[in-house]
XYZ file of C-alpha atoms in Angstrom:
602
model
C 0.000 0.000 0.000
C 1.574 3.319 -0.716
C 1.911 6.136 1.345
C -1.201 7.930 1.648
C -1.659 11.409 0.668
C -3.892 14.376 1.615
C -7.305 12.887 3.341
C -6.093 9.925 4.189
C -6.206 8.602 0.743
C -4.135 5.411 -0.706
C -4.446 3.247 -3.648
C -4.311 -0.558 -3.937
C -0.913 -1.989 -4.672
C -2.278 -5.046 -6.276
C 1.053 -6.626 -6.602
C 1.181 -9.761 -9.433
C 3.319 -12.406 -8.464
C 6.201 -14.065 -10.378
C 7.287 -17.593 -10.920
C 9.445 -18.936 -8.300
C 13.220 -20.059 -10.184
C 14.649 -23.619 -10.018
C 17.498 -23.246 -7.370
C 20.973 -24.588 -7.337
C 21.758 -27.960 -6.083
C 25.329 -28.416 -5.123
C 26.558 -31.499 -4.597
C 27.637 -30.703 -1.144
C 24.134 -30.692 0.111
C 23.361 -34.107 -1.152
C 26.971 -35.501 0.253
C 26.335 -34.031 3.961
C 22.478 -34.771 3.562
C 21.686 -31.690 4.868
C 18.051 -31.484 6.377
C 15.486 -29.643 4.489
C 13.164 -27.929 6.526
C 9.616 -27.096 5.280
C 7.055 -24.636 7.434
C 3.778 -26.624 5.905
C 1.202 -23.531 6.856
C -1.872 -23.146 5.425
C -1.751 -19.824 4.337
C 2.122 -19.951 2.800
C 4.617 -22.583 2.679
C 8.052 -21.774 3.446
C 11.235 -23.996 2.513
C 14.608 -24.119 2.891
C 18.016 -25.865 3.636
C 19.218 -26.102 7.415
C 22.298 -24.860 6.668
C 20.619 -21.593 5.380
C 19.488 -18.538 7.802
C 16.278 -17.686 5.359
C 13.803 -20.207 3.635
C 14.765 -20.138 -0.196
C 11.380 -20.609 -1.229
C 7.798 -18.680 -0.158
C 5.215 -19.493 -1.837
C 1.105 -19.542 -1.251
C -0.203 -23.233 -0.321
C -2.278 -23.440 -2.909
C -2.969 -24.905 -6.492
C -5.237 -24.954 -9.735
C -5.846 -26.777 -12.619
C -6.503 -24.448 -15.527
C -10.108 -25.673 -17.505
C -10.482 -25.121 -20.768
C -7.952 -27.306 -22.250
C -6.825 -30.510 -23.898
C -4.407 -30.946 -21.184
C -5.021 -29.409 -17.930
C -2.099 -27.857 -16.135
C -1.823 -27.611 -12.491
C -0.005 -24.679 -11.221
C 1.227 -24.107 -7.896
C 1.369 -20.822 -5.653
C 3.577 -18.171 -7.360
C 2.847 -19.797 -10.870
C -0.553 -18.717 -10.387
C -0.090 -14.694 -11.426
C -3.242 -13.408 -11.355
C -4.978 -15.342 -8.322
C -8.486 -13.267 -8.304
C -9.458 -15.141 -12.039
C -9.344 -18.401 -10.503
C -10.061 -17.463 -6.939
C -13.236 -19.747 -7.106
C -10.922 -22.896 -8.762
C -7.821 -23.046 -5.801
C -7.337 -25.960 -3.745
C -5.928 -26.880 -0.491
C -4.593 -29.509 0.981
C -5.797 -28.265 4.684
C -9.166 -28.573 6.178
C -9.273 -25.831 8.779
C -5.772 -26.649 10.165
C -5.392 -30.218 9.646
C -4.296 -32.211 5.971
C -6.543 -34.561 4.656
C -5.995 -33.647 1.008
C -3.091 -35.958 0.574
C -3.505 -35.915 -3.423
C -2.898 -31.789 -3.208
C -0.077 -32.206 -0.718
C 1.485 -34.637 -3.117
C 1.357 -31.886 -5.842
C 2.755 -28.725 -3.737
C 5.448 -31.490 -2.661
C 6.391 -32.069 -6.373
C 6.502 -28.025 -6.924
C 8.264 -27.941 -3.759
C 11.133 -30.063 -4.635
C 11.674 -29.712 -8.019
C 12.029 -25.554 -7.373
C 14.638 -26.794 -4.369
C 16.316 -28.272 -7.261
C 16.577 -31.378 -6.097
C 17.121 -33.754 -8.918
C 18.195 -37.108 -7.342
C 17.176 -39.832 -8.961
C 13.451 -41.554 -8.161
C 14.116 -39.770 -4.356
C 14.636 -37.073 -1.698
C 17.629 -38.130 -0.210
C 17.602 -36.037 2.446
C 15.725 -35.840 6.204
C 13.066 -33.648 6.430
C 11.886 -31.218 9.130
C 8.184 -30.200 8.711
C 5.139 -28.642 10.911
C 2.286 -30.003 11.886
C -0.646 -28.321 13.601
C -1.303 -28.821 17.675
C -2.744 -32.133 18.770
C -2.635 -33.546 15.078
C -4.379 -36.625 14.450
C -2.680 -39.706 14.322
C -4.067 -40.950 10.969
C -3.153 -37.978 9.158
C 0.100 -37.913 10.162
C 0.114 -41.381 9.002
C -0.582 -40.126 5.925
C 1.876 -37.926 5.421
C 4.692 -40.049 6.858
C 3.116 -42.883 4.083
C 3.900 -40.074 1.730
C 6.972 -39.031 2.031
C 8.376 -42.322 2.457
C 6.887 -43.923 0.007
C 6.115 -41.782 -2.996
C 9.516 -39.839 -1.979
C 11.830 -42.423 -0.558
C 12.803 -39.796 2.924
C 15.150 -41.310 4.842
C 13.747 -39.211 8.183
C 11.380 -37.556 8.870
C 10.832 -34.989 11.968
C 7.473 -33.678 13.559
C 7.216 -30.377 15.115
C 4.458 -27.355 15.913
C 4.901 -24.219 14.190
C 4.397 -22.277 16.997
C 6.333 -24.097 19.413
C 9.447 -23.784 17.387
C 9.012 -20.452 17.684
C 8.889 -20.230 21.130
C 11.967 -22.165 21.624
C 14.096 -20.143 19.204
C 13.007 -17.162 21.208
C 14.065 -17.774 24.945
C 17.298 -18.759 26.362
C 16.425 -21.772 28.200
C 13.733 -23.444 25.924
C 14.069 -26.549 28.115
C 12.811 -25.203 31.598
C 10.565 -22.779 29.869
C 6.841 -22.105 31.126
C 4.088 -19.943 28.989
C 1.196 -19.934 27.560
C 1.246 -19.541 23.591
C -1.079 -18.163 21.187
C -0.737 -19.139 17.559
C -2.950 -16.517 15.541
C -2.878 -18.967 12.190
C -4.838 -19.111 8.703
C -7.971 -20.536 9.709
C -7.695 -21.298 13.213
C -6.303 -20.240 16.786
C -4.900 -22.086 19.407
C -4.106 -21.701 22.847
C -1.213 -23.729 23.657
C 0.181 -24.104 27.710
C 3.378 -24.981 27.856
C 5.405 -26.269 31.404
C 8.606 -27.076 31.630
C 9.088 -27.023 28.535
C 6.863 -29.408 27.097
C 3.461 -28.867 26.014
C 0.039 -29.850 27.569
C -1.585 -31.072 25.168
C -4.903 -31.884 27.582
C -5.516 -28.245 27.639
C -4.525 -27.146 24.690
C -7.619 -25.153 22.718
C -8.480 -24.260 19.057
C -10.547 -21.687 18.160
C -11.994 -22.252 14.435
C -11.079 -18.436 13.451
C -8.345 -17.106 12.088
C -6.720 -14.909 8.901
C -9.356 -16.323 6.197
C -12.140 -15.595 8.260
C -10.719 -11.424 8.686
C -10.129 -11.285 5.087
C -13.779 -12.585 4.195
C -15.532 -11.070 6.355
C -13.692 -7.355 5.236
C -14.577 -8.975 1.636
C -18.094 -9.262 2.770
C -18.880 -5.966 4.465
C -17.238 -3.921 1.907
C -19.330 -5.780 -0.875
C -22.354 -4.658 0.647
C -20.880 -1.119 1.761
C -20.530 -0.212 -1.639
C -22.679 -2.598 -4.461
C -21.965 -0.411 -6.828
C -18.175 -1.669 -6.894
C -18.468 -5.549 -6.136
C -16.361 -6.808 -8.762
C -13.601 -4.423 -7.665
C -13.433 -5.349 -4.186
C -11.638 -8.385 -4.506
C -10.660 -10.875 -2.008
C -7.335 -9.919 -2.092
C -7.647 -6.487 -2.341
C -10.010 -7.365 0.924
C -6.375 -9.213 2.369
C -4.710 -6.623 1.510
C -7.012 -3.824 3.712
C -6.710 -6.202 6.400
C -2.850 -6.513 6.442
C -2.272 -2.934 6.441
C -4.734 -1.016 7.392
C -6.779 -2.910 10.213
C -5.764 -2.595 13.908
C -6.940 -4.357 17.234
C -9.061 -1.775 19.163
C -7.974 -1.363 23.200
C -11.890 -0.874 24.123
C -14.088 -2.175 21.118
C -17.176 -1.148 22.537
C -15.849 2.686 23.355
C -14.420 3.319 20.246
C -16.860 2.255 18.575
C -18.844 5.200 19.834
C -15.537 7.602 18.685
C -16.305 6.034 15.270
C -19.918 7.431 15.357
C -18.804 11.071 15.833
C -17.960 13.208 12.516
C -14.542 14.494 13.709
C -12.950 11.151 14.772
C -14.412 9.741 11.498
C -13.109 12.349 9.223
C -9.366 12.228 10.959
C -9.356 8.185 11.112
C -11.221 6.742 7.830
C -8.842 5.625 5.550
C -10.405 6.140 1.835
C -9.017 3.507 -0.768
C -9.094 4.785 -4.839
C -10.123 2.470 -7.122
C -8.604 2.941 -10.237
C -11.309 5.151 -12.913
C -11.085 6.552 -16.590
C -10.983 10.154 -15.832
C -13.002 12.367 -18.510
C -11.285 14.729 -20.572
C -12.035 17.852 -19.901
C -12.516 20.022 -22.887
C -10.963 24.114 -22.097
C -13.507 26.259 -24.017
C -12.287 30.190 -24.288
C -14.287 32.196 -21.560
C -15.141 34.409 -24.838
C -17.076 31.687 -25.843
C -18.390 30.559 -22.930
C -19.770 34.111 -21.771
C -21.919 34.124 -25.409
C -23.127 30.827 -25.018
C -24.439 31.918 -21.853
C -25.996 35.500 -22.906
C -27.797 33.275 -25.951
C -28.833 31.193 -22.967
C -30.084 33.359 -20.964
C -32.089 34.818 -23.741
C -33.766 31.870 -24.609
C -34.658 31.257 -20.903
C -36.209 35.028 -21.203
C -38.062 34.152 -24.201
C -39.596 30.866 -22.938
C -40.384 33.087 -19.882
C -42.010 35.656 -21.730
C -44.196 32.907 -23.746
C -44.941 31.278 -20.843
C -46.168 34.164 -19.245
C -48.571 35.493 -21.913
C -49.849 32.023 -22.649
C -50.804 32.090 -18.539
C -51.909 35.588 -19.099
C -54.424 34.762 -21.606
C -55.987 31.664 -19.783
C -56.589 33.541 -16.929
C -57.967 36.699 -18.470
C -60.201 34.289 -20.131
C -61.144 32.493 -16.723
C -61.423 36.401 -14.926
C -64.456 37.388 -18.014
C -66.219 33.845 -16.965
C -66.282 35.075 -13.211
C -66.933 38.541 -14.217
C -70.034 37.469 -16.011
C -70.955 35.166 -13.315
C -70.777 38.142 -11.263
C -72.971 40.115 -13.303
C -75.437 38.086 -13.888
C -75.974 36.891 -9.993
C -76.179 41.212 -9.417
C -78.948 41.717 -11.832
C -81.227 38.711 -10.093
C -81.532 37.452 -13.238
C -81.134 33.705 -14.442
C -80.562 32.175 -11.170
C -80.614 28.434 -12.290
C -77.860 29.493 -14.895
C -75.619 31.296 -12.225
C -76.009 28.019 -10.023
C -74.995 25.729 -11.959
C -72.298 27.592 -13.365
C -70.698 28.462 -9.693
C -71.314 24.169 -8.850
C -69.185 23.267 -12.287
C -66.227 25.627 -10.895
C -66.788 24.352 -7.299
C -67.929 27.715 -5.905
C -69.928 27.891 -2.852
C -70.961 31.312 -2.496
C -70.485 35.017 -4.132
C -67.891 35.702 -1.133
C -65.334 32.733 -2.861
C -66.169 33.896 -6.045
C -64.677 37.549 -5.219
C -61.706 35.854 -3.654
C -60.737 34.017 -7.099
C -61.618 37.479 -9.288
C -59.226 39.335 -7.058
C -56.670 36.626 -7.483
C -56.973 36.724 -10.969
C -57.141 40.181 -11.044
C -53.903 40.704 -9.155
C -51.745 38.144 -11.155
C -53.152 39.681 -14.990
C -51.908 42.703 -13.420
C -48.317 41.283 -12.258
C -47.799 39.641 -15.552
C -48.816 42.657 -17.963
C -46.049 44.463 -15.608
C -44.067 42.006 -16.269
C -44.348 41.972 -20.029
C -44.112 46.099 -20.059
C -41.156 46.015 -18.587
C -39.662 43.344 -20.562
C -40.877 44.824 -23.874
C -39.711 48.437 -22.714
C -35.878 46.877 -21.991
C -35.901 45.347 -25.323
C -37.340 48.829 -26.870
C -34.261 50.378 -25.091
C -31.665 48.177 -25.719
C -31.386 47.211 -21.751
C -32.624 47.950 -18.134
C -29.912 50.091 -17.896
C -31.316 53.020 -19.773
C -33.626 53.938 -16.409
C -30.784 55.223 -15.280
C -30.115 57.788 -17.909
C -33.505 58.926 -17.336
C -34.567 61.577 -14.483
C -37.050 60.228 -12.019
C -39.825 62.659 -13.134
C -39.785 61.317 -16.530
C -40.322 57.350 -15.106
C -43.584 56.361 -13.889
C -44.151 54.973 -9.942
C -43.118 51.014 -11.567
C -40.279 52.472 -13.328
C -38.710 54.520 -10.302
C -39.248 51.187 -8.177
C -37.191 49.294 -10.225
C -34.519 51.879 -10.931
C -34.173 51.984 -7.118
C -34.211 48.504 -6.449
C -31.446 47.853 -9.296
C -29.558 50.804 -7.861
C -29.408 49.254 -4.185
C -28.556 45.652 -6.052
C -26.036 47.018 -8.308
C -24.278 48.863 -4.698
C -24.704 46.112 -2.466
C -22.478 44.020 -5.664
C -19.995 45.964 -6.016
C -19.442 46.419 -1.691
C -19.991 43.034 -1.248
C -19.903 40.414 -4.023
C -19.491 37.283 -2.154
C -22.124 38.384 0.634
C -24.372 39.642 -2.616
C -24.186 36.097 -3.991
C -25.035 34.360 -1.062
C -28.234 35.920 -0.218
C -28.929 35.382 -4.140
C -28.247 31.654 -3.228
C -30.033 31.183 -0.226
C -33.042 33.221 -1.863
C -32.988 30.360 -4.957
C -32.843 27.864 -2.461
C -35.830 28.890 -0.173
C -37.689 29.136 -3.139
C -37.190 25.626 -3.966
C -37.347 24.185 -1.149
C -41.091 26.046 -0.636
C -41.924 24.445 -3.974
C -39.925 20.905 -3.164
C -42.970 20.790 -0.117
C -45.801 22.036 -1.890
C -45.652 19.307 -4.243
C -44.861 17.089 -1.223
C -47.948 17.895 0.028
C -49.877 17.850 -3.398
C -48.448 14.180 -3.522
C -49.720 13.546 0.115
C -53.195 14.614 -0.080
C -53.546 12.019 -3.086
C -52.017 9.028 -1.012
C -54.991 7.407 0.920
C -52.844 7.204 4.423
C -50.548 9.743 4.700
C -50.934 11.851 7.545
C -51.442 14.940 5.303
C -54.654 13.078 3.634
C -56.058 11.951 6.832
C -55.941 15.106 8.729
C -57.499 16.570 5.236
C -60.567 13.897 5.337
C -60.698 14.687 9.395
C -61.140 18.594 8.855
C -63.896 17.665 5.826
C -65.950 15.524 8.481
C -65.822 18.033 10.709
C -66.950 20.581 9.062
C -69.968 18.009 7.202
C -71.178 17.448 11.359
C -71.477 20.944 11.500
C -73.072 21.486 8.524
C -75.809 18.879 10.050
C -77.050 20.949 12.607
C -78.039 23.846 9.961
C -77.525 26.859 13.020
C -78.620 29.747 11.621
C -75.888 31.757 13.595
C -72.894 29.911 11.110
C -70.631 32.517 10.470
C -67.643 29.833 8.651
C -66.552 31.809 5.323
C -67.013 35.598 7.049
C -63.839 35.799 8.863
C -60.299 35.693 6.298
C -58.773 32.900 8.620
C -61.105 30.607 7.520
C -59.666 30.630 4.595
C -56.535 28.577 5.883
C -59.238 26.007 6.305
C -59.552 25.998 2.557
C -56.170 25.526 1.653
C -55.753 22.680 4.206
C -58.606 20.457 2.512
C -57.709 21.993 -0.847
C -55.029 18.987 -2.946
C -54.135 22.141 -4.724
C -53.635 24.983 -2.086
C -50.687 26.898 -2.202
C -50.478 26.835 -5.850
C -51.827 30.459 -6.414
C -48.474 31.636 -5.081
C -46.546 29.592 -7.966
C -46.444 32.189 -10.526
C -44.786 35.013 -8.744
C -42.533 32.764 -6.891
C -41.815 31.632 -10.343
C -41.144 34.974 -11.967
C -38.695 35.613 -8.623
C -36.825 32.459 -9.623
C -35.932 32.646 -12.944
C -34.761 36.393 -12.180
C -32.793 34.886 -9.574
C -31.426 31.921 -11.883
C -30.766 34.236 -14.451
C -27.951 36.263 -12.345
C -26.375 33.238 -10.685
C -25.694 32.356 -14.374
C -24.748 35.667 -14.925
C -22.284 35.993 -11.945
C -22.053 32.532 -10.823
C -19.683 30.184 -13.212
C -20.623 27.217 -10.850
C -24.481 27.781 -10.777
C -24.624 25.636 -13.873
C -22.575 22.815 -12.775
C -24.371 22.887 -9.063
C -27.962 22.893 -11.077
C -27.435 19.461 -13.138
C -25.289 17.856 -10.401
C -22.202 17.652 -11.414
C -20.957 13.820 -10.915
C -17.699 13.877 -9.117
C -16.083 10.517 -10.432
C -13.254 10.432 -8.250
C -15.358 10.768 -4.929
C -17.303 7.930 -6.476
C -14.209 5.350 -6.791
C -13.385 6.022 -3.434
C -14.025 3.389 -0.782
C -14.056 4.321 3.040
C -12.452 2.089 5.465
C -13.801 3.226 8.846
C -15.317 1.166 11.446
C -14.149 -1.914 9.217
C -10.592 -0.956 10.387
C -11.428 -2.153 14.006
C -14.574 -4.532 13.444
C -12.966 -7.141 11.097
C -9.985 -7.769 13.916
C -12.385 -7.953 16.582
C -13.489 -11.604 15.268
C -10.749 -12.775 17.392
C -12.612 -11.221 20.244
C -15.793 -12.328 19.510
C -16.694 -14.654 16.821
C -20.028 -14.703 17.358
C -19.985 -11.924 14.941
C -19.948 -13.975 12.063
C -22.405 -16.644 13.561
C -19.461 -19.020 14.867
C -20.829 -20.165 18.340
C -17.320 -20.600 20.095
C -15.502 -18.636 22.661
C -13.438 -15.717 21.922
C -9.990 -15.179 22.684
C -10.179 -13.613 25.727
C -12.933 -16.213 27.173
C -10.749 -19.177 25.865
C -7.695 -18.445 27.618
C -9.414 -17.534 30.988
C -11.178 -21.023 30.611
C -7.936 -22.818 30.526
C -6.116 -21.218 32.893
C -8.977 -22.364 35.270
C -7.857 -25.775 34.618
C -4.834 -24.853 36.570
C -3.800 -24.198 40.108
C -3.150 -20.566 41.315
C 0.328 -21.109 41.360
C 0.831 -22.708 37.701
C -1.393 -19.905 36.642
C 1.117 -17.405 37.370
C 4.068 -18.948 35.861
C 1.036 -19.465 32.671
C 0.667 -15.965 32.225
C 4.141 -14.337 32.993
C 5.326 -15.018 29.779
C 2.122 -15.161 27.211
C 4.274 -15.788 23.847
C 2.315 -14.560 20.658
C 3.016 -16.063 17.030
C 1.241 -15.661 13.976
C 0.042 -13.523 11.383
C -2.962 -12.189 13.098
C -0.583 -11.057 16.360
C 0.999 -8.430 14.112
C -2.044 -6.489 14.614
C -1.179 -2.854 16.294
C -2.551 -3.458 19.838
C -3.154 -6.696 19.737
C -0.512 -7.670 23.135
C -2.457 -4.364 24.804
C -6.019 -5.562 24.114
C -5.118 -9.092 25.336
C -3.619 -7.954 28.687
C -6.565 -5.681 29.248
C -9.327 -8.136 28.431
């Protein structure tokens, strides 16, 4: 993983392995029969000569036969160069811990020896040192002993535990040694007390959890973190998180709370970039972007202006209807005619019908200001021309305007960036007012949404009241009933649309003036990098913590912590204390940061 750079951000290393080479065989290793030692894990295989301080060969334990061909060819950890491909094929010798794939083992023996370049005729003519895990069964050691000795021809062949090997290279008197050793391995853990030396095996304890079950379940959580990016998150790009950027919490239960706070979150998540196409971006001259946005903005004016005549029109049209209603209903005559005219347009009485003619009224009379202004800036050349003028040559709508563009144009030039922010949080009021109205339009029309049912609770109430016919009903005379209205109305609120509409394309059309972002902002610009970005939070602690508690993943054993406390029960006080004076840790998943802390403190 490389180093990360501003925000915490790193990139995958996704390292490709290479073929192992054929080493040299001198003939002084055969002559001295030098013993060849072989770390059997189940996670990597390690070999080497005794005689050398570093295994000459690493390799993963697995293998897989390609498909697809005539002949099928097996290849063996670092032959394999792109794992992920045939992830689903590999094969292992190991269930859990123990071997009982003896036809695998024979083949990872074959690639073992022939890259040792051992070329003796029909046999290994050397003795061999090799793990085994804890407490292995008798049968499958069996096995393997059948194995080497006869498909290989060993002369000798030596036992030992991983783990305990280690301990004994690590103290000075191996023989007399006490402690109690944790082996963090592939797919399991065991607790191991050793006394004197020598291990008890009657208390030993495995835990069925270990590396493979970390890496999975990081596999699995970032799968369904981000679903948009499953085939990228790999299971060894999953490994790799694991190896280098998990760590073993002190208190899993308190820091998980830190996790939930923004700040701790923002200064701990470690975000991961996948690797993206980036767009070309084309550079157009700001020449030709600022015409491309006048001709925009001039279409946006025209469609305005049609819009706003078309609207004009239909509700001149509907103000003559109510006029005439009107009219007719003041001269007494053709009552039938005026009643069933006010029940097709859902009037109930002459005192609603004046509310919608002055409504009507009102906005013909906004929009034909509207339209004189707009044809007398286009007779002018621009709005700018008011200036020019004196105030006693303007009318009242005129001087309004000039003074309104006067205090705009000042509080600009003071103040741009304050200017442009009330501009901005104008827009966005106004959208947001129209983002709920047609909320609440789609509410009322939903049978059980609390809007409709407190719409169909006002309606009965007013239909009990309408029951008792009192003669002293005063509902319509005072203006707050009409909030009533526009509660039970699906369509109140909308007689405010139009001006809030001409407000909001004036508004729109100086953010694109002044604002070069407004555009991008409006359609959502998509930012791709952001969106190839994977944040490793609470993952870093929570996949680790399986150790802890495997319950996590639905694995009904003991943790850790619970494990060892249950064996050193087994014990007397005083071999409990020589237990845990010296608790040895070995394995991959000790190298997790805090891991000694979090055992001591559990």
């Amino acid at each position: 993983m490389e180093e990360p750079t501003e925000e915490n951000v790193f990139s995958f290393q996704d390292e490709k392995t290479s073929p192992d080479p054929i080493h040299d065989y001198p003939k002084t290793l055969l002559e001295s029969r030098v013993p060849l030692v072989i770390d059997n894990g189940a996670y990597q295989c390690r070999a080497g000569w005794a005689s050398d301080e570093d295994p000459r060969l690493f390799f993963k334990n697995v293998l897989v036969k390609q498909r697809g061909k005539k002949e099928s060819e097996t290849q063996v950890g670092n032959d394999i160069t792109n794992i992920e491909v045939v992830r689903w094929q590999l094969k292992s010798q190991f269930d859990r811990n123990v071997i009982t794939q003896y036809d695998v083992q024979e083949q990872i023996f074959d690639y073992l020896f022939s890259h040792m370049g051992i070329d003796s005729d029909g046999s290994v003519q050397h003795p061999i040192c090799m793990t085994e895990p804890a407490c292995n069964p008798n049968y499958c050691r069996l096995q393997m002993s059948e194995l080497l000795f006869e498909c290989y021809g060993v002369p000798e062949i030596c036992y030992g535990v991983d783990s305990l090997f280690s301990l004994y290279n690590n103290l000075p008197q191996p023989g007399k040694a006490d402690a109690m050793v944790i082996s963090c391995g592939y797919y399991t853990t065991h607790i191991l007390p050793v006394l004197d030396g020598r291990l008890d095996g009657k208390h030993c304890r495995r835990i069925n959890i270990g590396g493979a079950n970390c890496d999975l379940f990081m596999h699995r959580l970032l799968q369904l973190k981000y679903p948009g990016h499953y085939a990228a998150i790999s299971v060894g790009r999953a490994e790799e998180l694991v190896h280098k950027h998990s760590y073993m919490s002190k208190n899993y239960l308190e820091e998980l709370k830190l996790w939930g706070t923004d700040n701790y979150y923002n200064k701990n998540v470690h975000k991961i970039q996948l690797p993206y196409t980036k767009k070309v971006e084309v550079v157009v001259d700001p020449e030709l972007q600022k015409a491309r946005r006048e001709v925009h903005i001039k279409r946006l004016k025209e469609l305005a202006a049609k819009r706003r005549e078309a609207q004009l029109i239909n509700d001149e049209s509907k103000l003559r209807l109510l006029l005439n209603i009107k009219h007719m209903a003041e001269e007494g005559k053709h009552k039938e005619q005026v009643k069933q005219m006010m029940e097709n347009l859902d009037l109930e009485d002459m005192k609603e019908l004046q509310v919608y003619i002055d409504k009507f009224t009102g906005s013909i009379q906004r929009a034909k200001v509207a339209m004189a202004r707009q044809d007398n800036e286009e007779k002018k050349g621009s709005a700018v021309d008011i200036f020019e003028l004196p105030d006693e040559k303007l009318t009242s709508a005129q001087r309004e305007a000039k003074r309104k563009e006067q205090e705009m144009e000042e509080r600009r030039r003071q103040d741009f960036n304050g200017w442009l922010k009330e501009i901005q949080t104008e827009r966005q009021g106004l959208v947001e007012k129209r983002t709920i109205r047609k909320q609440r339009r789609s509410d009322m029309a939903k049978r059980r949404t609390f809007a409709s049912q407190q719409r169909m609770k006002i309606i009965s109430q007013l239909a009990a009241g309408s029951k008792k016919k009192r003669k002293d009903d005063t509902f319509g005379m005072d203006d707050s009933d009409w909030n009533v209205y526009k509660q039970i109305n699906k369509d109140a609120g909308d007689s405010d649309s139009e001006a809030e509409q001409e407000r909001l394309d004036e508004l729109e059309t100086l953010l694109r003036e002044y604002d070069p972002n407004f555009e991008r902002e409006k359609e959502g610009v998509f930012d791709i990098a952001e969106h190839y970005k994977l944040h490793v939070g609470v993952e870093r602690i929570r996949v680790p913590e399986l150790l802890f508690q495997p319950c996590m993943v639905g694995i009904e054993q003991a943790g850790l912590a619970e494990t060892l406390e249950f064996i050193l029960k087994k014990y007397p006080d005083d071999i409990q204390q020589r237990l845990v004076n010296h608790v040895f840790l070995t394995g991959g998943n000790s190298m997790y940061a805090n891991f000694a802390e979090r055992l001591e403190r559990d």
